[in-house]
Amino acid sequence: MLEIDEGQVRQSEAAYPQHAASIALTINGESCQLQVDARTTLLDALRDRLHLTGTKKGCGLGQCGACTVLVDGRRVVSCLTLAVMNQGKSITTIEGIGDGELHPLQKAFVEHDGFQCGYCTPGQIMSAIGLIQEGRTRSDDEIRENMSGNLCRCGAYTNIVKAIKDALVQGVDAPEAMRQAVEAIRQDAEKGE
Amino acid sequence: MNAPLTPSVGQPVSRVDGPLKVTGHARYAAEFDIPDMLHAALVLSTVPNGTIAAIDDEAARRAPGVHAVITHENAPRLPYRRMSQRPQVDAQSGDQLQVFQGPKIHFNGQPVAVVVAETLEQATHAASLVNVAYEEDEAFTRFELDRGQRPSSGNEKAGRPAETQMGDADAAFAAAPVKVDATYIQPREHHNAIEPHATIALWDGDFLTLYDKTQWVDNDRKEIAHVFGIHEDAIRVVSPFVGGAFGSALRTWPHVTVAALAAKVVRRPVRVELTRRELYTSVGFRPHTEQRVALGAERDGTLTAIIQEAWTQISDYEEYAEVTLDPARNTYACPNVRTRYRLVEMNTNSPCPMRGPGVATGLLAHETAMDELAVALGMDPIALRLKNYAEKDQHKDLPWSSKELRECYRIGAERFGWAGRNPEPRSMRADGQLVGYGMATAAYPAHRSKASAEATLFSNGTALIRTAASDMGPGTYTSMTQVAADALGLPLEAVRFELGDTDMPFAPVHGGSITLASVGTAVEAACRALLDDLSHVIGADLSGPFAGLSADDLEWRDGGAVRRGGGEMVPFEKLLRELKLDKIVGHGTSAPGQESKTYSSCAFGAVFAEVRVDPDLGTVRVHRVIGAYDIGRVVNPKTAHSQCIGGMVGAIGMALLEQAEWDERFGRVMNSNLAEYLVPVCADIRELDAFFVESEDRIFNPLGVKGVAELGICGVAPAIGNAVYHATGRRIRDFPILPDKLL
Ligand code: FES
Ligand code: FES
C-alpha cells in the first residue's frame, strides 16, 4: 500500500465535508483508498495528497503536458481530470516505471541529455511510453508531432527525439513490456475491488 | 591500485543529477512535504491604475477551510527597509512593489488579497468570493514613443546611458554613400519556464525557512530580511532544483513576501504556487522594445556610421533598464557611433531580465540592419562582418581577453554549407517551398563575480563540495562535480556537489552566464586549499610516506597522493586513516582581478539558419540552425551543446511565435497561458547543432571558460529573419514573423 498521511486525510475531510468523496485507485500497481475534495484534480491528488511529486504541474490548464500520466495505459494530462473521475482506474506515474532500476527511456534521456532543468521530463517520458505503446513512433516526424503536447521551455526537443529513437533501437520491447505492465496493473485492480 | 584517471573536464559527461530528474525525485520548490502546510490563492487587481475603494471579503472568510484573508486593510505593516546597495538583479531606480501595504493600484494583475485555506481548492474558491471595488485613474496602457524619458542616474551609472556619442555619427551617416535606416519592433515576451514560481514559507518562532524557486538564494534571503526588517541569520532559503527560469527567478518577487507574511499571520506553513496566468503579472518579462538603426558605409562595406536608438517599456513604480544598445557600440569597428535610450512608463508590472537581456534585443535589430546593409551593398553578409571585425572593444577601448569569432564564421559557414547560397532572394526552392539562408553574429559579455565554496574530503575517499549556487538547467551540478573531481584527482563518482541553500558558502547570482567562471573557480580554489592543508599535515607526519615534503612536491591523482616525479600513489582513505582524521576541509574564494579593468571579455558565435517558407500560406519552418561558438574552454561539451540548442529553440520562439497580446483598454495580457502565448513545440524543431571552436580564456579566469547560456539565444532570431528575407524578398521588422506579415 502507498503511504497515506492519515492525519492529513482526516483533516481535509473535516474541512470540507460537503465536497468530500472517497475513491479507490490503483497507483503504480498498488491499490489505495483516498478521501478527496470532489474538486481535486488527479494531478493535485498525486502531488499534494500522495506526495508523488514526480508528476509535475506546469499550467493546470492542459496546455503543457508536464502532468502526463498513464490512466489504464492511455496518456492523460492529469490536471484535466478530477481525482473522483478516476475511481477504480489504474494510474502509472513516473515513479512507477523503473522497476528498481532506470526504465530504458529514462536511461536514454540521461544519455542523450533530453532535458536541462528536468521539470518537463517526467511528462515527456510518460508521453513517450504512451507513444511507443500506441506504435506512433514510426518516423522522426511522427514522434515530433505526437510529442508536441509536451512543452520543453529549455528546448531539449532534438535530444528528446534522439532519446526516444534510441530507446526503440535498443530493442526495448516497450510496447510489449508496457502491455504486460498495464495488464498486471488491471488484474491487481480487479483483485483489489 | 586504481587505473589512472583521465581528466573529466572536457568530457561529455552525462548529468550527475540526471537520474534524479528522470525518476521524478528531484525536488522543486512547491514539492517539499511540510507538515501542516496551508495553501494560498491570490486575488489580483482588475484595473490598471487607481486605488482600492472597498474590499468585501465576508463570504471568503466564511468559506469552508479558510484560515485568513489578508488585504491591505488588515495586513501587518512591513518595514521594507532599503538596501544600502541595490542588488544588480533589481531595478536600479524606483521602489519595488509592496504587498498589502496600501490601496494604490499600479497595474492590472497586482495582488490585492491572499486567501489562506486548508486546501488549494478551498483557497481558490474563497479567493473567487472576494469583491474589490476600485476608484480608477487614467491609465497609461499604450506604448507611446513621445513619452519616452531618459534613464535616471542609477541606470546611467549601471551602464544604461541615455546617450552615447563617438565621433560624429549623424554627419557620417549623412555623408555615407550607402545607408540603411529602419525601425524594428520586439514585443513583450514572457519567460514561461515550465515550473511555475512557488514559495513555501515556514516560521519556527522568529526563524523563517523559505523553499523557493530562485536563481540566487543569498539575495533572496537578503531581500526578505529587508522587507521584514529582520536579520539575515534568521532566514534560510532552500532551492536545490529550479525548473527553468531564464531570468524570471533572479530577483525576489512580491509573492515570496506574500508567502512569508501569510505564514506569519496564520502561524502555519503556507505555500504560494503561482498559476500560469498569474505568472504574466507576478514576475517580470522581456520588455516591448522599438529600435531605430541607421547604418552608413563606404562602397567597400567599411562602416562609417552606426546610430541606434531604443525605446523600451517600464512600470510606473520602478525603472528596469537594459543594455540594449551595447551591441551597437561594440560588435563592429566603426569610428562614428551614436546611441540613444528612452524608457516609456506604463501601467504594467515591471519587466526583468530574460535570457540574453538587452543584448538579444539589441542584436535583433542590429544584426537585421547589418543584413539590410549587406543587401544594399551587394555584399556577402559574412564578408561585411569580417570587413568590420572589431579587433578590440571599441566602446571600452580595451583589448579582448580572447576572441575567436573569425573562426566561428569560418567553421559555421563550412558546417552549414553557406557556399551553396545563391544571394538572390527567392532564388532557392525545395519541395515547393521557398528556401532561405541567413546568418548573424552572436555575442554576450562574459562577467565574473566573487564566489566561495567549501570542499570536504572524507576518510572513505569521497568528497563533498558545497556552495550556495543554483542550477536552473545549464548543468551546474555536473560541471562543478567535474571541476572538483579533477582538482582533487578523484573519479566523478567519488564527488558529491550540493547547492541551493543559504547555509552553504555564498555564491553570486545564477544569471548572466557567470556561474562557471565565478563559482567554478571558487570550487577549484576550495579543493586546492584542502589539498594544501592535507599536504602540510602529511608533510609534517614524520612517520608517513610523504614526511618532509611540501605541496610543491606532491601530485593528486587517481584518488590519492603521489610524489612528484614518481613513486607510489597512497590513497586518500589510507592517508586520512593513518592520520586519524575523519575528514579534512578546505575553503576557497575567487573574484575577478585587475584583468576586468584591463580587458574586455566576451563570448562569441556565428549563427546560420535555413528556413522554408510556404509561398502560398506564408508559414515559416526553421529547417535547421547551426551555430559555431567561442565560449572559452568547454567543461562539458554535452551540456554546453544542450544550452546552445536550447537557446536556439528560445530564439525560434522570438523570431516566429512569441508575443504577449496586450489589451490597451485594460492594460492586460490577453493570451496569458501556454495555448495562446505560443512557444516552440517539438514539431517546430528539426535540425539544430552547435560547434565549439578551439578557445581558452585564461586571462578572464583560471578555468579558461567564458559562459554559454545567454549567448545561445543571441543572434539566432535575426539569423532566422535574415533567412526569411532571403527566401521571400520580404523584410519583416516587426517580430514575431507571423504568416500574415508575409502575405
Ligand atoms: S499541468 Fe497539466 S497540462 Fe500543464
Ligand atoms: S527540461 Fe526544462 S522544460 Fe524541459
mmCIF file of N, CA, C and O in Angstrom, chain B residues 182-257:
data_model
loop_
_atom_site.group_PDB
_atom_site.id
_atom_site.type_symbol
_atom_site.label_atom_id
_atom_site.label_comp_id
_atom_site.label_asym_id
_atom_site.label_seq_id
_atom_site.Cartn_x
_atom_site.Cartn_y
_atom_site.Cartn_z
ATOM 1 N N ALA B 182 16.076 52.009 -40.519
ATOM 2 C CA ALA B 182 14.773 51.359 -40.342
ATOM 3 C C ALA B 182 14.444 51.194 -38.863
ATOM 4 O O ALA B 182 15.307 51.355 -37.997
ATOM 5 N N THR B 183 13.194 50.853 -38.599
ATOM 6 C CA THR B 183 12.707 50.664 -37.231
ATOM 7 C C THR B 183 12.308 49.208 -37.018
ATOM 8 O O THR B 183 11.697 48.588 -37.893
ATOM 9 N N TYR B 184 12.654 48.695 -35.865
ATOM 10 C CA TYR B 184 12.428 47.284 -35.558
ATOM 11 C C TYR B 184 11.643 47.165 -34.259
ATOM 12 O O TYR B 184 11.910 47.894 -33.299
ATOM 13 N N ILE B 185 10.718 46.233 -34.221
ATOM 14 C CA ILE B 185 9.896 46.051 -33.021
ATOM 15 C C ILE B 185 10.056 44.644 -32.474
ATOM 16 O O ILE B 185 9.952 43.655 -33.207
ATOM 17 N N GLN B 186 10.333 44.579 -31.182
ATOM 18 C CA GLN B 186 10.331 43.290 -30.500
ATOM 19 C C GLN B 186 9.289 43.373 -29.390
ATOM 20 O O GLN B 186 9.340 44.253 -28.538
ATOM 21 N N PRO B 187 8.307 42.471 -29.422
ATOM 22 C CA PRO B 187 7.199 42.579 -28.471
ATOM 23 C C PRO B 187 7.578 42.101 -27.072
ATOM 24 O O PRO B 187 8.643 41.526 -26.866
ATOM 25 N N ARG B 188 6.676 42.367 -26.160
ATOM 26 C CA ARG B 188 6.802 41.839 -24.796
ATOM 27 C C ARG B 188 6.785 40.312 -24.846
ATOM 28 O O ARG B 188 5.905 39.723 -25.480
ATOM 29 N N GLU B 189 7.787 39.720 -24.198
ATOM 30 C CA GLU B 189 7.879 38.254 -24.191
ATOM 31 C C GLU B 189 7.969 37.743 -22.758
ATOM 32 O O GLU B 189 8.536 38.420 -21.905
ATOM 33 N N HIS B 190 7.436 36.564 -22.539
ATOM 34 C CA HIS B 190 7.425 36.004 -21.180
ATOM 35 C C HIS B 190 8.287 34.750 -21.081
ATOM 36 O O HIS B 190 8.315 33.939 -22.003
ATOM 37 N N HIS B 191 8.955 34.620 -19.928
ATOM 38 C CA HIS B 191 9.887 33.507 -19.738
ATOM 39 C C HIS B 191 9.180 32.161 -19.877
ATOM 40 O O HIS B 191 9.675 31.274 -20.541
ATOM 41 N N ASN B 192 8.038 32.049 -19.174
ATOM 42 C CA ASN B 192 7.263 30.816 -19.245
ATOM 43 C C ASN B 192 8.081 29.543 -19.018
ATOM 44 O O ASN B 192 7.949 28.569 -19.768
ATOM 45 N N ALA B 193 8.922 29.567 -17.997
ATOM 46 C CA ALA B 193 9.558 28.313 -17.597
ATOM 47 C C ALA B 193 8.434 27.343 -17.255
ATOM 48 O O ALA B 193 7.350 27.759 -16.842
ATOM 49 N N ILE B 194 8.676 26.058 -17.439
ATOM 50 C CA ILE B 194 7.565 25.124 -17.218
ATOM 51 C C ILE B 194 7.233 25.007 -15.720
ATOM 52 O O ILE B 194 6.088 24.842 -15.347
ATOM 53 N N GLU B 195 8.212 25.154 -14.864
ATOM 54 C CA GLU B 195 7.880 25.172 -13.423
ATOM 55 C C GLU B 195 7.362 26.553 -13.052
ATOM 56 O O GLU B 195 8.052 27.549 -13.227
ATOM 57 N N PRO B 196 6.147 26.628 -12.503
ATOM 58 C CA PRO B 196 5.657 27.932 -12.034
ATOM 59 C C PRO B 196 6.453 28.379 -10.809
ATOM 60 O O PRO B 196 6.982 27.548 -10.073
ATOM 61 N N HIS B 197 6.495 29.679 -10.584
ATOM 62 C CA HIS B 197 7.142 30.168 -9.367
ATOM 63 C C HIS B 197 6.346 29.707 -8.154
ATOM 64 O O HIS B 197 5.117 29.729 -8.172
ATOM 65 N N ALA B 198 7.055 29.294 -7.128
ATOM 66 C CA ALA B 198 6.380 28.828 -5.920
ATOM 67 C C ALA B 198 7.264 29.088 -4.715
ATOM 68 O O ALA B 198 8.493 29.075 -4.830
ATOM 69 N N THR B 199 6.624 29.345 -3.599
ATOM 70 C CA THR B 199 7.342 29.546 -2.341
ATOM 71 C C THR B 199 6.584 28.847 -1.222
ATOM 72 O O THR B 199 5.366 28.999 -1.119
ATOM 73 N N ILE B 200 7.303 28.103 -0.394
ATOM 74 C CA ILE B 200 6.719 27.605 0.852
ATOM 75 C C ILE B 200 7.430 28.354 1.972
ATOM 76 O O ILE B 200 8.663 28.385 2.020
ATOM 77 N N ALA B 201 6.638 28.988 2.848
ATOM 78 C CA ALA B 201 7.220 29.732 3.960
ATOM 79 C C ALA B 201 6.855 29.053 5.264
ATOM 80 O O ALA B 201 5.725 28.603 5.447
ATOM 81 N N LEU B 202 7.822 29.001 6.134
ATOM 82 C CA LEU B 202 7.656 28.251 7.376
ATOM 83 C C LEU B 202 8.378 29.003 8.490
ATOM 84 O O LEU B 202 9.591 29.198 8.410
ATOM 85 N N TRP B 203 7.631 29.479 9.477
ATOM 86 C CA TRP B 203 8.239 30.183 10.616
ATOM 87 C C TRP B 203 8.374 29.221 11.780
ATOM 88 O O TRP B 203 7.425 28.526 12.136
ATOM 89 N N ASP B 204 9.549 29.222 12.391
ATOM 90 C CA ASP B 204 9.743 28.489 13.629
ATOM 91 C C ASP B 204 10.143 29.545 14.646
ATOM 92 O O ASP B 204 11.309 29.948 14.700
ATOM 93 N N GLY B 205 9.146 30.057 15.388
ATOM 94 C CA GLY B 205 9.417 31.218 16.234
ATOM 95 C C GLY B 205 9.746 32.391 15.338
ATOM 96 O O GLY B 205 8.961 32.741 14.452
ATOM 97 N N ASP B 206 10.944 32.945 15.515
ATOM 98 C CA ASP B 206 11.337 34.082 14.690
ATOM 99 C C ASP B 206 12.215 33.669 13.520
ATOM 100 O O ASP B 206 12.789 34.505 12.842
ATOM 101 N N PHE B 207 12.345 32.379 13.332
ATOM 102 C CA PHE B 207 13.211 31.900 12.257
ATOM 103 C C PHE B 207 12.362 31.492 11.055
ATOM 104 O O PHE B 207 11.426 30.710 11.170
ATOM 105 N N LEU B 208 12.721 32.030 9.913
ATOM 106 C CA LEU B 208 11.944 31.789 8.687
ATOM 107 C C LEU B 208 12.707 30.888 7.721
ATOM 108 O O LEU B 208 13.862 31.154 7.393
ATOM 109 N N THR B 209 12.037 29.828 7.288
ATOM 110 C CA THR B 209 12.616 28.998 6.222
ATOM 111 C C THR B 209 11.762 29.176 4.971
ATOM 112 O O THR B 209 10.540 29.123 5.036
ATOM 113 N N LEU B 210 12.428 29.401 3.857
ATOM 114 C CA LEU B 210 11.735 29.546 2.575
ATOM 115 C C LEU B 210 12.225 28.474 1.611
ATOM 116 O O LEU B 210 13.430 28.352 1.373
ATOM 117 N N TYR B 211 11.292 27.697 1.091
ATOM 118 C CA TYR B 211 11.596 26.814 -0.031
ATOM 119 C C TYR B 211 11.136 27.594 -1.241
ATOM 120 O O TYR B 211 9.944 27.850 -1.391
ATOM 121 N N ASP B 212 12.066 28.005 -2.060
ATOM 122 C CA ASP B 212 11.691 28.985 -3.071
ATOM 123 C C ASP B 212 12.314 28.649 -4.416
ATOM 124 O O ASP B 212 13.386 28.044 -4.486
ATOM 125 N N LYS B 213 11.630 29.074 -5.462
ATOM 126 C CA LYS B 213 12.220 28.981 -6.791
ATOM 127 C C LYS B 213 13.050 30.245 -6.974
ATOM 128 O O LYS B 213 12.507 31.337 -7.116
ATOM 129 N N THR B 214 14.355 30.116 -6.941
ATOM 130 C CA THR B 214 15.199 31.299 -7.065
ATOM 131 C C THR B 214 16.521 30.956 -7.732
ATOM 132 O O THR B 214 17.041 29.856 -7.573
ATOM 133 N N GLN B 215 17.051 31.921 -8.454
ATOM 134 C CA GLN B 215 18.369 31.771 -9.073
ATOM 135 C C GLN B 215 19.452 32.338 -8.149
ATOM 136 O O GLN B 215 20.603 32.461 -8.557
ATOM 137 N N TRP B 216 19.054 32.738 -6.938
ATOM 138 C CA TRP B 216 20.049 33.352 -6.052
ATOM 139 C C TRP B 216 19.558 33.293 -4.610
ATOM 140 O O TRP B 216 18.952 34.245 -4.127
ATOM 141 N N VAL B 217 19.836 32.204 -3.930
ATOM 142 C CA VAL B 217 19.330 32.037 -2.556
ATOM 143 C C VAL B 217 19.838 33.143 -1.635
ATOM 144 O O VAL B 217 19.092 33.644 -0.784
ATOM 145 N N ASP B 218 21.110 33.529 -1.776
ATOM 146 C CA ASP B 218 21.673 34.521 -0.848
ATOM 147 C C ASP B 218 20.949 35.860 -0.940
ATOM 148 O O ASP B 218 20.657 36.501 0.075
ATOM 149 N N ASN B 219 20.646 36.272 -2.162
ATOM 150 C CA ASN B 219 19.959 37.550 -2.306
ATOM 151 C C ASN B 219 18.494 37.455 -1.902
ATOM 152 O O ASN B 219 17.930 38.405 -1.361
ATOM 153 N N ASP B 220 17.900 36.313 -2.147
ATOM 154 C CA ASP B 220 16.523 36.075 -1.730
ATOM 155 C C ASP B 220 16.428 36.300 -0.214
ATOM 156 O O ASP B 220 15.529 36.979 0.275
ATOM 157 N N ARG B 221 17.369 35.735 0.496
ATOM 158 C CA ARG B 221 17.395 35.892 1.948
ATOM 159 C C ARG B 221 17.553 37.360 2.330
ATOM 160 O O ARG B 221 16.849 37.877 3.193
ATOM 161 N N LYS B 222 18.467 38.027 1.650
ATOM 162 C CA LYS B 222 18.736 39.431 1.961
ATOM 163 C C LYS B 222 17.495 40.286 1.700
ATOM 164 O O LYS B 222 17.121 41.132 2.511
ATOM 165 N N GLU B 223 16.835 40.049 0.586
ATOM 166 C CA GLU B 223 15.650 40.845 0.236
ATOM 167 C C GLU B 223 14.553 40.666 1.290
ATOM 168 O O GLU B 223 13.953 41.640 1.744
ATOM 169 N N ILE B 224 14.289 39.428 1.644
ATOM 170 C CA ILE B 224 13.211 39.179 2.606
ATOM 171 C C ILE B 224 13.593 39.732 3.981
ATOM 172 O O ILE B 224 12.752 40.253 4.723
ATOM 173 N N ALA B 225 14.877 39.655 4.321
ATOM 174 C CA ALA B 225 15.332 40.252 5.583
ATOM 175 C C ALA B 225 15.024 41.746 5.592
ATOM 176 O O ALA B 225 14.566 42.290 6.604
ATOM 177 N N HIS B 226 15.219 42.410 4.471
ATOM 178 C CA HIS B 226 14.946 43.851 4.408
ATOM 179 C C HIS B 226 13.449 44.139 4.418
ATOM 180 O O HIS B 226 13.002 45.078 5.054
ATOM 181 N N VAL B 227 12.687 43.322 3.721
ATOM 182 C CA VAL B 227 11.237 43.543 3.698
ATOM 183 C C VAL B 227 10.664 43.434 5.111
ATOM 184 O O VAL B 227 9.864 44.259 5.544
ATOM 185 N N PHE B 228 11.101 42.409 5.842
ATOM 186 C CA PHE B 228 10.535 42.158 7.179
ATOM 187 C C PHE B 228 11.319 42.847 8.295
ATOM 188 O O PHE B 228 10.913 42.796 9.455
ATOM 189 N N GLY B 229 12.439 43.457 7.949
ATOM 190 C CA GLY B 229 13.231 44.123 8.964
ATOM 191 C C GLY B 229 13.807 43.147 9.981
ATOM 192 O O GLY B 229 13.864 43.427 11.177
ATOM 193 N N ILE B 230 14.193 41.977 9.502
ATOM 194 C CA ILE B 230 14.803 41.007 10.413
ATOM 195 C C ILE B 230 16.221 40.707 9.942
ATOM 196 O O ILE B 230 16.611 41.067 8.826
ATOM 197 N N HIS B 231 16.957 40.033 10.798
ATOM 198 C CA HIS B 231 18.339 39.747 10.476
ATOM 199 C C HIS B 231 18.429 38.604 9.468
ATOM 200 O O HIS B 231 17.640 37.675 9.522
ATOM 201 N N GLU B 232 19.425 38.692 8.586
ATOM 202 C CA GLU B 232 19.589 37.619 7.599
ATOM 203 C C GLU B 232 19.815 36.259 8.249
ATOM 204 O O GLU B 232 19.419 35.232 7.699
ATOM 205 N N ASP B 233 20.446 36.268 9.427
ATOM 206 C CA ASP B 233 20.712 34.990 10.093
ATOM 207 C C ASP B 233 19.436 34.292 10.536
ATOM 208 O O ASP B 233 19.467 33.118 10.898
ATOM 209 N N ALA B 234 18.328 35.029 10.534
ATOM 210 C CA ALA B 234 17.062 34.428 10.959
ATOM 211 C C ALA B 234 16.288 33.867 9.767
ATOM 212 O O ALA B 234 15.105 33.570 9.881
ATOM 213 N N ILE B 235 16.961 33.744 8.634
ATOM 214 C CA ILE B 235 16.284 33.234 7.433
ATOM 215 C C ILE B 235 17.163 32.193 6.752
ATOM 216 O O ILE B 235 18.372 32.373 6.628
ATOM 217 N N ARG B 236 16.516 31.140 6.315
ATOM 218 C CA ARG B 236 17.225 30.167 5.478
ATOM 219 C C ARG B 236 16.410 29.990 4.195
ATOM 220 O O ARG B 236 15.190 29.851 4.259
ATOM 221 N N VAL B 237 17.089 30.012 3.074
ATOM 222 C CA VAL B 237 16.421 29.784 1.792
ATOM 223 C C VAL B 237 16.980 28.500 1.174
ATOM 224 O O VAL B 237 18.199 28.315 1.108
ATOM 225 N N VAL B 238 16.065 27.634 0.758
ATOM 226 C CA VAL B 238 16.448 26.335 0.198
ATOM 227 C C VAL B 238 15.896 26.234 -1.224
ATOM 228 O O VAL B 238 14.714 26.484 -1.456
ATOM 229 N N SER B 239 16.755 25.879 -2.161
ATOM 230 C CA SER B 239 16.325 25.806 -3.567
ATOM 231 C C SER B 239 17.238 24.875 -4.358
ATOM 232 O O SER B 239 18.068 25.306 -5.137
ATOM 233 N N PRO B 240 17.098 23.569 -4.132
ATOM 234 C CA PRO B 240 18.047 22.648 -4.773
ATOM 235 C C PRO B 240 17.820 22.464 -6.274
ATOM 236 O O PRO B 240 18.757 22.168 -6.998
ATOM 237 N N PHE B 241 16.565 22.616 -6.719
ATOM 238 C CA PHE B 241 16.284 22.465 -8.150
ATOM 239 C C PHE B 241 15.386 23.598 -8.623
ATOM 240 O O PHE B 241 14.469 24.006 -7.917
ATOM 241 N N VAL B 242 15.683 24.098 -9.787
ATOM 242 C CA VAL B 242 14.892 25.174 -10.374
ATOM 243 C C VAL B 242 14.437 24.694 -11.749
ATOM 244 O O VAL B 242 15.268 24.357 -12.592
ATOM 245 N N GLY B 243 13.122 24.653 -11.929
ATOM 246 C CA GLY B 243 12.576 24.096 -13.177
ATOM 247 C C GLY B 243 12.554 25.086 -14.322
ATOM 248 O O GLY B 243 11.513 25.403 -14.878
ATOM 249 N N GLY B 244 13.731 25.616 -14.643
ATOM 250 C CA GLY B 244 13.847 26.635 -15.677
ATOM 251 C C GLY B 244 13.482 27.982 -15.082
ATOM 252 O O GLY B 244 12.689 28.074 -14.152
ATOM 253 N N ALA B 245 14.089 29.033 -15.601
ATOM 254 C CA ALA B 245 13.777 30.370 -15.077
ATOM 255 C C ALA B 245 14.098 31.414 -16.143
ATOM 256 O O ALA B 245 13.308 32.297 -16.414
ATOM 257 N N PHE B 246 15.278 31.319 -16.748
ATOM 258 C CA PHE B 246 15.670 32.210 -17.844
ATOM 259 C C PHE B 246 15.674 33.671 -17.418
ATOM 260 O O PHE B 246 15.446 34.564 -18.238
ATOM 261 N N GLY B 247 15.878 33.902 -16.120
ATOM 262 C CA GLY B 247 15.901 35.280 -15.621
ATOM 263 C C GLY B 247 14.719 35.612 -14.730
ATOM 264 O O GLY B 247 14.779 36.546 -13.946
ATOM 265 N N SER B 248 13.643 34.838 -14.825
ATOM 266 C CA SER B 248 12.442 35.203 -14.068
ATOM 267 C C SER B 248 12.614 34.980 -12.568
ATOM 268 O O SER B 248 11.829 35.501 -11.779
ATOM 269 N N ALA B 249 13.629 34.199 -12.163
ATOM 270 C CA ALA B 249 13.819 33.949 -10.733
ATOM 271 C C ALA B 249 15.096 34.614 -10.217
ATOM 272 O O ALA B 249 15.674 34.198 -9.218
ATOM 273 N N LEU B 250 15.542 35.658 -10.915
ATOM 274 C CA LEU B 250 16.741 36.368 -10.446
ATOM 275 C C LEU B 250 16.428 37.170 -9.191
ATOM 276 O O LEU B 250 17.151 37.136 -8.218
ATOM 277 N N ARG B 251 15.337 37.931 -9.257
ATOM 278 C CA ARG B 251 15.026 38.784 -8.126
ATOM 279 C C ARG B 251 13.909 38.167 -7.289
ATOM 280 O O ARG B 251 13.289 37.196 -7.687
ATOM 281 N N THR B 252 13.662 38.778 -6.151
ATOM 282 C CA THR B 252 12.655 38.252 -5.231
ATOM 283 C C THR B 252 11.342 38.991 -5.483
ATOM 284 O O THR B 252 11.226 40.176 -5.203
ATOM 285 N N TRP B 253 10.370 38.294 -6.012
ATOM 286 C CA TRP B 253 9.103 38.911 -6.413
ATOM 287 C C TRP B 253 8.148 39.003 -5.229
ATOM 288 O O TRP B 253 8.321 38.310 -4.226
ATOM 289 N N PRO B 254 7.089 39.805 -5.372
ATOM 290 C CA PRO B 254 6.166 40.019 -4.262
ATOM 291 C C PRO B 254 5.562 38.739 -3.664
ATOM 292 O O PRO B 254 5.301 38.686 -2.460
ATOM 293 N N HIS B 255 5.359 37.712 -4.482
ATOM 294 C CA HIS B 255 4.687 36.528 -3.925
ATOM 295 C C HIS B 255 5.524 35.831 -2.849
ATOM 296 O O HIS B 255 4.983 35.102 -2.030
ATOM 297 N N VAL B 256 6.831 36.060 -2.859
ATOM 298 C CA VAL B 256 7.672 35.460 -1.808
ATOM 299 C C VAL B 256 7.340 36.127 -0.476
ATOM 300 O O VAL B 256 7.198 35.461 0.558
ATOM 301 N N THR B 257 7.176 37.445 -0.529
ATOM 302 C CA THR B 257 6.754 38.175 0.664
ATOM 303 C C THR B 257 5.360 37.735 1.095
ATOM 304 O O THR B 257 5.098 37.552 2.290
#
